[in-house]
Short mmCIF file of N, CA and C in Angstrom, two decimals:
data_model
loop_
_atom_site.label_atom_id
_atom_site.label_comp_id
_atom_site.label_asym_id
_atom_site.label_seq_id
_atom_site.Cartn_x
_atom_site.Cartn_y
_atom_site.Cartn_z
N MET A 1 -8.89 6.16 -19.36
CA MET A 1 -8.20 7.18 -18.60
C MET A 1 -9.18 8.21 -18.03
N LYS A 2 -10.24 8.51 -18.79
CA LYS A 2 -11.23 9.48 -18.34
C LYS A 2 -11.90 9.01 -17.04
N PHE A 3 -12.22 7.70 -16.98
CA PHE A 3 -12.84 7.16 -15.77
C PHE A 3 -11.91 7.33 -14.58
N LEU A 4 -10.65 6.96 -14.75
CA LEU A 4 -9.69 7.07 -13.65
C LEU A 4 -9.49 8.52 -13.24
N ARG A 5 -9.39 9.41 -14.19
CA ARG A 5 -9.19 10.83 -13.90
C ARG A 5 -10.34 11.39 -13.06
N ARG A 6 -11.54 10.93 -13.33
CA ARG A 6 -12.72 11.45 -12.61
C ARG A 6 -13.02 10.70 -11.32
N ASN A 7 -12.48 9.49 -11.17
CA ASN A 7 -12.85 8.66 -10.02
C ASN A 7 -11.66 8.09 -9.26
N TRP A 8 -10.48 8.63 -9.43
CA TRP A 8 -9.29 8.05 -8.81
C TRP A 8 -9.42 7.98 -7.29
N ASP A 9 -10.07 8.95 -6.68
CA ASP A 9 -10.21 8.94 -5.22
C ASP A 9 -11.14 7.82 -4.76
N SER A 10 -12.17 7.53 -5.53
CA SER A 10 -13.06 6.41 -5.21
C SER A 10 -12.39 5.07 -5.49
N VAL A 11 -11.59 5.00 -6.55
CA VAL A 11 -10.82 3.79 -6.84
C VAL A 11 -9.87 3.51 -5.68
N GLY A 12 -9.36 4.57 -5.07
CA GLY A 12 -8.49 4.41 -3.91
C GLY A 12 -9.16 3.69 -2.76
N LEU A 13 -10.48 3.83 -2.64
CA LEU A 13 -11.19 3.11 -1.58
C LEU A 13 -11.16 1.60 -1.81
N PHE A 14 -11.12 1.18 -3.07
CA PHE A 14 -10.97 -0.24 -3.37
C PHE A 14 -9.61 -0.73 -2.84
N PHE A 15 -8.57 0.05 -3.11
CA PHE A 15 -7.23 -0.33 -2.63
C PHE A 15 -7.15 -0.24 -1.11
N TRP A 16 -7.91 0.69 -0.52
CA TRP A 16 -8.00 0.77 0.94
C TRP A 16 -8.56 -0.54 1.49
N LEU A 17 -9.63 -1.01 0.88
CA LEU A 17 -10.27 -2.25 1.34
C LEU A 17 -9.33 -3.44 1.17
N VAL A 18 -8.69 -3.54 0.03
CA VAL A 18 -7.74 -4.64 -0.21
C VAL A 18 -6.60 -4.58 0.80
N ALA A 19 -6.06 -3.40 1.03
CA ALA A 19 -4.95 -3.26 1.97
C ALA A 19 -5.38 -3.57 3.40
N ALA A 20 -6.58 -3.13 3.79
CA ALA A 20 -7.07 -3.39 5.15
C ALA A 20 -7.31 -4.88 5.38
N ILE A 21 -7.91 -5.55 4.42
CA ILE A 21 -8.14 -6.99 4.54
C ILE A 21 -6.81 -7.74 4.57
N THR A 22 -5.90 -7.34 3.69
CA THR A 22 -4.58 -7.97 3.66
C THR A 22 -3.87 -7.79 4.99
N LEU A 23 -3.89 -6.57 5.51
CA LEU A 23 -3.24 -6.30 6.79
C LEU A 23 -3.82 -7.16 7.90
N PHE A 24 -5.12 -7.34 7.90
CA PHE A 24 -5.77 -8.17 8.91
C PHE A 24 -5.23 -9.61 8.87
N PHE A 25 -5.08 -10.15 7.68
CA PHE A 25 -4.67 -11.55 7.55
C PHE A 25 -3.16 -11.77 7.70
N ILE A 26 -2.35 -10.76 7.41
CA ILE A 26 -0.89 -10.97 7.49
C ILE A 26 -0.25 -10.26 8.68
N TRP A 27 -1.05 -9.73 9.57
CA TRP A 27 -0.56 -8.93 10.70
C TRP A 27 0.61 -9.60 11.42
N ASN A 28 0.49 -10.87 11.75
CA ASN A 28 1.53 -11.56 12.51
C ASN A 28 2.73 -11.98 11.66
N ASP A 29 2.61 -11.89 10.35
CA ASP A 29 3.67 -12.34 9.45
C ASP A 29 4.57 -11.22 8.95
N ILE A 30 4.25 -9.98 9.27
CA ILE A 30 5.06 -8.87 8.79
C ILE A 30 5.65 -8.10 9.97
N THR A 31 6.66 -7.29 9.68
CA THR A 31 7.33 -6.53 10.73
C THR A 31 6.47 -5.35 11.18
N VAL A 32 6.84 -4.78 12.30
CA VAL A 32 6.13 -3.61 12.82
C VAL A 32 6.23 -2.46 11.82
N VAL A 33 7.40 -2.30 11.21
CA VAL A 33 7.59 -1.23 10.23
C VAL A 33 6.63 -1.42 9.05
N GLN A 34 6.50 -2.65 8.57
CA GLN A 34 5.58 -2.91 7.46
C GLN A 34 4.13 -2.64 7.86
N ARG A 35 3.78 -2.97 9.09
CA ARG A 35 2.42 -2.68 9.57
C ARG A 35 2.16 -1.19 9.55
N LEU A 36 3.11 -0.43 10.08
CA LEU A 36 2.96 1.02 10.11
C LEU A 36 2.87 1.61 8.70
N LEU A 37 3.71 1.11 7.81
CA LEU A 37 3.69 1.60 6.43
C LEU A 37 2.37 1.29 5.74
N LEU A 38 1.85 0.09 5.97
CA LEU A 38 0.58 -0.29 5.35
C LEU A 38 -0.58 0.50 5.96
N MET A 39 -0.53 0.72 7.27
CA MET A 39 -1.56 1.55 7.91
C MET A 39 -1.49 2.98 7.38
N ASN A 40 -0.28 3.47 7.14
CA ASN A 40 -0.11 4.80 6.58
C ASN A 40 -0.71 4.90 5.18
N PHE A 41 -0.51 3.86 4.37
CA PHE A 41 -1.11 3.82 3.03
C PHE A 41 -2.64 3.82 3.12
N ILE A 42 -3.16 3.01 4.02
CA ILE A 42 -4.61 2.94 4.21
C ILE A 42 -5.15 4.32 4.61
N THR A 43 -4.47 4.96 5.54
CA THR A 43 -4.89 6.29 5.98
C THR A 43 -4.83 7.29 4.84
N MET A 44 -3.80 7.21 4.01
CA MET A 44 -3.67 8.16 2.90
C MET A 44 -4.80 8.01 1.89
N THR A 45 -5.22 6.77 1.61
CA THR A 45 -6.33 6.60 0.65
C THR A 45 -7.63 7.18 1.22
N VAL A 46 -7.85 7.00 2.52
CA VAL A 46 -9.04 7.59 3.16
C VAL A 46 -8.92 9.11 3.15
N HIS A 47 -7.74 9.60 3.45
CA HIS A 47 -7.48 11.04 3.47
C HIS A 47 -7.77 11.67 2.10
N GLN A 48 -7.30 11.02 1.05
CA GLN A 48 -7.53 11.54 -0.30
C GLN A 48 -9.01 11.52 -0.66
N PHE A 49 -9.71 10.46 -0.25
CA PHE A 49 -11.14 10.42 -0.53
C PHE A 49 -11.86 11.54 0.21
N GLU A 50 -11.45 11.81 1.44
CA GLU A 50 -12.09 12.88 2.21
C GLU A 50 -11.83 14.25 1.55
N GLU A 51 -10.63 14.44 1.02
CA GLU A 51 -10.31 15.72 0.38
C GLU A 51 -10.99 15.91 -0.98
N PHE A 52 -11.05 14.83 -1.76
CA PHE A 52 -11.48 14.97 -3.15
C PHE A 52 -12.79 14.27 -3.47
N GLY A 53 -13.25 13.37 -2.61
CA GLY A 53 -14.49 12.63 -2.86
C GLY A 53 -15.61 13.13 -1.98
N PHE A 54 -15.63 12.66 -0.73
CA PHE A 54 -16.66 13.07 0.22
C PHE A 54 -16.01 13.51 1.52
N PRO A 55 -16.24 14.68 2.04
CA PRO A 55 -17.08 15.70 1.45
C PRO A 55 -16.41 16.44 0.28
N GLY A 56 -15.09 16.26 0.14
CA GLY A 56 -14.42 16.85 -1.02
C GLY A 56 -14.29 18.36 -0.93
N GLY A 57 -13.96 18.96 -2.06
CA GLY A 57 -13.88 20.41 -2.14
C GLY A 57 -12.49 20.99 -2.05
N MET A 58 -11.48 20.18 -1.81
CA MET A 58 -10.14 20.73 -1.64
C MET A 58 -9.62 21.46 -2.89
N PRO A 59 -9.75 20.90 -4.10
CA PRO A 59 -9.19 21.62 -5.26
C PRO A 59 -9.83 22.99 -5.49
N ILE A 60 -11.14 23.05 -5.47
CA ILE A 60 -11.80 24.33 -5.73
C ILE A 60 -11.54 25.31 -4.59
N LEU A 61 -11.46 24.79 -3.37
CA LEU A 61 -11.17 25.62 -2.22
C LEU A 61 -9.81 26.29 -2.38
N LEU A 62 -8.80 25.50 -2.72
CA LEU A 62 -7.46 26.07 -2.89
C LEU A 62 -7.38 26.97 -4.12
N ASN A 63 -8.07 26.59 -5.19
CA ASN A 63 -8.03 27.41 -6.40
C ASN A 63 -8.69 28.77 -6.19
N VAL A 64 -9.81 28.79 -5.46
CA VAL A 64 -10.55 30.04 -5.27
C VAL A 64 -9.97 30.85 -4.12
N GLU A 65 -9.83 30.23 -2.95
CA GLU A 65 -9.43 30.96 -1.75
C GLU A 65 -7.93 31.25 -1.68
N LYS A 66 -7.13 30.27 -1.97
CA LYS A 66 -5.69 30.42 -1.80
C LYS A 66 -5.02 31.05 -3.02
N MET A 67 -5.34 30.52 -4.21
CA MET A 67 -4.66 30.97 -5.43
C MET A 67 -5.37 32.11 -6.15
N LYS A 68 -6.62 32.37 -5.78
CA LYS A 68 -7.41 33.43 -6.42
C LYS A 68 -7.42 33.27 -7.95
N SER A 69 -7.62 32.04 -8.38
CA SER A 69 -7.57 31.71 -9.80
C SER A 69 -8.73 32.33 -10.58
N GLU A 70 -8.44 32.76 -11.80
CA GLU A 70 -9.49 33.26 -12.68
C GLU A 70 -10.27 32.11 -13.31
N ASN A 71 -9.68 30.92 -13.34
CA ASN A 71 -10.32 29.70 -13.85
C ASN A 71 -10.28 28.63 -12.76
N PRO A 72 -11.02 28.80 -11.66
CA PRO A 72 -10.87 27.90 -10.52
C PRO A 72 -11.26 26.45 -10.78
N GLU A 73 -12.07 26.20 -11.81
CA GLU A 73 -12.43 24.81 -12.11
C GLU A 73 -11.29 24.08 -12.81
N ARG A 74 -10.28 24.83 -13.29
CA ARG A 74 -9.20 24.20 -14.05
C ARG A 74 -7.80 24.52 -13.56
N TYR A 75 -7.60 25.57 -12.80
CA TYR A 75 -6.24 25.98 -12.52
C TYR A 75 -6.11 26.50 -11.10
N PRO A 76 -5.03 26.22 -10.38
CA PRO A 76 -3.92 25.34 -10.74
C PRO A 76 -4.20 23.86 -10.49
N GLN A 77 -5.18 23.56 -9.64
CA GLN A 77 -5.50 22.15 -9.40
C GLN A 77 -6.62 21.73 -10.33
N ASN A 78 -6.34 20.77 -11.19
CA ASN A 78 -7.36 20.22 -12.07
C ASN A 78 -7.40 18.71 -11.90
N GLN A 79 -8.36 18.06 -12.53
CA GLN A 79 -8.53 16.61 -12.34
C GLN A 79 -7.26 15.84 -12.66
N ASN A 80 -6.58 16.20 -13.71
CA ASN A 80 -5.40 15.46 -14.13
C ASN A 80 -4.23 15.66 -13.17
N SER A 81 -3.92 16.90 -12.83
CA SER A 81 -2.77 17.14 -11.94
C SER A 81 -3.01 16.57 -10.55
N VAL A 82 -4.24 16.68 -10.07
CA VAL A 82 -4.56 16.14 -8.75
C VAL A 82 -4.46 14.61 -8.75
N MET A 83 -4.98 13.98 -9.79
CA MET A 83 -4.92 12.51 -9.89
C MET A 83 -3.47 12.04 -9.94
N ILE A 84 -2.68 12.62 -10.82
CA ILE A 84 -1.29 12.18 -10.98
C ILE A 84 -0.51 12.40 -9.69
N GLY A 85 -0.60 13.60 -9.14
CA GLY A 85 0.14 13.90 -7.91
C GLY A 85 -0.24 13.01 -6.75
N ASN A 86 -1.51 12.80 -6.55
CA ASN A 86 -1.95 12.00 -5.41
C ASN A 86 -1.71 10.51 -5.61
N MET A 87 -1.89 10.03 -6.82
CA MET A 87 -1.66 8.60 -7.05
C MET A 87 -0.18 8.27 -6.95
N ILE A 88 0.69 9.14 -7.47
CA ILE A 88 2.13 8.92 -7.33
C ILE A 88 2.50 8.93 -5.85
N THR A 89 1.98 9.92 -5.14
CA THR A 89 2.28 10.01 -3.71
C THR A 89 1.87 8.75 -2.97
N SER A 90 0.62 8.34 -3.14
CA SER A 90 0.14 7.22 -2.33
C SER A 90 0.65 5.87 -2.80
N TYR A 91 0.68 5.63 -4.08
CA TYR A 91 1.02 4.29 -4.54
C TYR A 91 2.52 4.05 -4.66
N ILE A 92 3.30 5.10 -4.75
CA ILE A 92 4.75 4.91 -4.78
C ILE A 92 5.36 5.20 -3.42
N PHE A 93 5.14 6.42 -2.90
CA PHE A 93 5.77 6.80 -1.64
C PHE A 93 5.24 6.02 -0.44
N TYR A 94 3.98 5.62 -0.48
CA TYR A 94 3.41 4.93 0.67
C TYR A 94 3.38 3.41 0.53
N LEU A 95 3.16 2.91 -0.66
CA LEU A 95 3.01 1.46 -0.83
C LEU A 95 4.33 0.75 -1.14
N LEU A 96 5.20 1.38 -1.93
CA LEU A 96 6.47 0.75 -2.29
C LEU A 96 7.29 0.31 -1.07
N PRO A 97 7.41 1.14 -0.02
CA PRO A 97 8.20 0.72 1.14
C PRO A 97 7.66 -0.52 1.86
N VAL A 98 6.37 -0.79 1.73
CA VAL A 98 5.79 -1.99 2.36
C VAL A 98 6.44 -3.25 1.79
N PHE A 99 6.72 -3.22 0.49
CA PHE A 99 7.28 -4.40 -0.17
C PHE A 99 8.80 -4.48 -0.07
N PHE A 100 9.44 -3.39 0.30
CA PHE A 100 10.90 -3.37 0.45
C PHE A 100 11.27 -2.80 1.82
N PRO A 101 10.91 -3.50 2.90
CA PRO A 101 11.13 -2.96 4.24
C PRO A 101 12.61 -2.85 4.62
N ASN A 102 13.48 -3.59 3.94
CA ASN A 102 14.91 -3.51 4.25
C ASN A 102 15.56 -2.25 3.68
N HIS A 103 14.88 -1.60 2.76
CA HIS A 103 15.36 -0.33 2.21
C HIS A 103 14.60 0.79 2.92
N ILE A 104 15.03 1.07 4.12
CA ILE A 104 14.28 1.95 5.01
C ILE A 104 14.09 3.34 4.41
N TRP A 105 15.01 3.77 3.58
CA TRP A 105 14.91 5.11 3.00
C TRP A 105 13.74 5.23 2.01
N PHE A 106 13.19 4.10 1.53
CA PHE A 106 12.01 4.16 0.67
C PHE A 106 10.84 4.82 1.41
N GLY A 107 10.82 4.67 2.71
CA GLY A 107 9.73 5.24 3.50
C GLY A 107 9.84 6.74 3.72
N LEU A 108 10.96 7.31 3.32
CA LEU A 108 11.19 8.74 3.55
C LEU A 108 10.16 9.62 2.84
N GLY A 109 9.78 9.26 1.63
CA GLY A 109 8.80 10.06 0.89
C GLY A 109 7.49 10.18 1.63
N GLY A 110 6.98 9.06 2.13
CA GLY A 110 5.73 9.08 2.89
C GLY A 110 5.86 9.86 4.18
N VAL A 111 7.01 9.74 4.83
CA VAL A 111 7.24 10.48 6.07
C VAL A 111 7.23 11.98 5.80
N LEU A 112 7.92 12.39 4.74
CA LEU A 112 7.97 13.82 4.41
C LEU A 112 6.59 14.36 4.03
N VAL A 113 5.84 13.59 3.25
CA VAL A 113 4.48 14.00 2.90
C VAL A 113 3.64 14.09 4.18
N GLY A 114 3.77 13.09 5.04
CA GLY A 114 3.02 13.08 6.29
C GLY A 114 3.35 14.26 7.19
N LEU A 115 4.62 14.65 7.23
CA LEU A 115 5.02 15.79 8.05
C LEU A 115 4.39 17.10 7.57
N THR A 116 4.12 17.19 6.29
CA THR A 116 3.52 18.42 5.77
C THR A 116 2.01 18.48 5.98
N GLN A 117 1.39 17.34 6.26
CA GLN A 117 -0.08 17.31 6.36
C GLN A 117 -0.62 18.20 7.47
N VAL A 118 -0.02 18.15 8.64
CA VAL A 118 -0.55 18.92 9.77
C VAL A 118 -0.48 20.42 9.50
N PRO A 119 0.70 20.98 9.16
CA PRO A 119 0.71 22.43 8.93
C PRO A 119 -0.16 22.87 7.75
N VAL A 120 -0.22 22.06 6.71
CA VAL A 120 -1.06 22.42 5.56
C VAL A 120 -2.53 22.47 5.97
N HIS A 121 -2.99 21.46 6.70
CA HIS A 121 -4.40 21.42 7.07
C HIS A 121 -4.75 22.44 8.15
N VAL A 122 -3.82 22.74 9.02
CA VAL A 122 -4.05 23.83 9.98
C VAL A 122 -4.19 25.14 9.21
N GLY A 123 -3.35 25.35 8.21
CA GLY A 123 -3.43 26.56 7.39
C GLY A 123 -4.74 26.66 6.63
N VAL A 124 -5.19 25.56 6.07
CA VAL A 124 -6.47 25.57 5.33
C VAL A 124 -7.62 25.84 6.30
N ALA A 125 -7.59 25.23 7.47
CA ALA A 125 -8.66 25.47 8.46
C ALA A 125 -8.67 26.94 8.89
N LYS A 126 -7.48 27.52 9.09
CA LYS A 126 -7.42 28.95 9.44
C LYS A 126 -7.97 29.80 8.30
N MET A 127 -7.63 29.44 7.08
CA MET A 127 -8.12 30.17 5.92
C MET A 127 -9.65 30.14 5.87
N LEU A 128 -10.22 29.00 6.25
CA LEU A 128 -11.68 28.85 6.26
C LEU A 128 -12.32 29.42 7.52
N LYS A 129 -11.47 29.77 8.51
CA LYS A 129 -11.96 30.21 9.82
C LYS A 129 -12.86 29.14 10.43
N SER A 130 -12.35 27.91 10.39
CA SER A 130 -13.11 26.74 10.84
C SER A 130 -12.15 25.71 11.42
N PHE A 131 -12.68 24.82 12.24
CA PHE A 131 -11.87 23.71 12.73
C PHE A 131 -11.67 22.67 11.63
N TYR A 132 -12.68 22.55 10.77
CA TYR A 132 -12.64 21.49 9.76
C TYR A 132 -12.20 22.02 8.41
N ALA A 133 -11.34 21.25 7.78
CA ALA A 133 -10.98 21.43 6.37
C ALA A 133 -11.00 20.04 5.76
N PRO A 134 -11.30 19.91 4.47
CA PRO A 134 -11.33 18.57 3.86
C PRO A 134 -10.03 17.80 4.11
N GLY A 135 -10.16 16.64 4.72
CA GLY A 135 -9.01 15.81 5.04
C GLY A 135 -8.65 15.79 6.51
N ASN A 136 -9.26 16.67 7.31
CA ASN A 136 -8.89 16.76 8.73
C ASN A 136 -9.23 15.52 9.55
N PHE A 137 -10.36 14.88 9.27
CA PHE A 137 -10.71 13.70 10.07
C PHE A 137 -9.69 12.59 9.87
N ALA A 138 -9.33 12.31 8.63
CA ALA A 138 -8.32 11.28 8.37
C ALA A 138 -6.97 11.69 8.95
N LEU A 139 -6.69 12.96 8.91
CA LEU A 139 -5.43 13.46 9.47
C LEU A 139 -5.38 13.22 10.97
N LEU A 140 -6.44 13.61 11.67
CA LEU A 140 -6.46 13.50 13.13
C LEU A 140 -6.63 12.06 13.62
N LEU A 141 -7.40 11.26 12.89
CA LEU A 141 -7.66 9.89 13.33
C LEU A 141 -6.68 8.87 12.75
N GLY A 142 -5.94 9.26 11.72
CA GLY A 142 -5.03 8.31 11.07
C GLY A 142 -3.59 8.76 11.05
N HIS A 143 -3.30 9.85 10.35
CA HIS A 143 -1.91 10.29 10.18
C HIS A 143 -1.23 10.60 11.51
N VAL A 144 -1.87 11.39 12.34
CA VAL A 144 -1.24 11.82 13.59
C VAL A 144 -0.95 10.63 14.52
N PRO A 145 -1.91 9.74 14.77
CA PRO A 145 -1.60 8.60 15.66
C PRO A 145 -0.54 7.65 15.09
N ILE A 146 -0.57 7.44 13.78
CA ILE A 146 0.40 6.50 13.19
C ILE A 146 1.76 7.16 13.17
#
């Protein structure tokens, strides 16, 4: 569990690779909705790596700048809460609908998470007084077009 807690965002890149290769080979065999859902999952794993892996910095940024935490290395975003929240989001809300495309409402979780990405990242960029905030490249090149 310690390995996963410390490396969940890098482990996500493995699933990104598996999903991308799978999508390449099954492109013509799945529906357009399934393609979009799988591309959304791929984008989310890259997005999470950008926020928490490379260049990273999102948890400490929010803990220090936004929450003004007295213990920014641990509260409110810590390794465990970030891992659980992000893995549940990506592997359930984004991946589950790919396997059950006839239950269209399964995709609602990913859509709602996706809708919050733009305003959240615009807010973080404003807070930093910068165009870039961790996760913006994946947001602009993946989430927005999909």
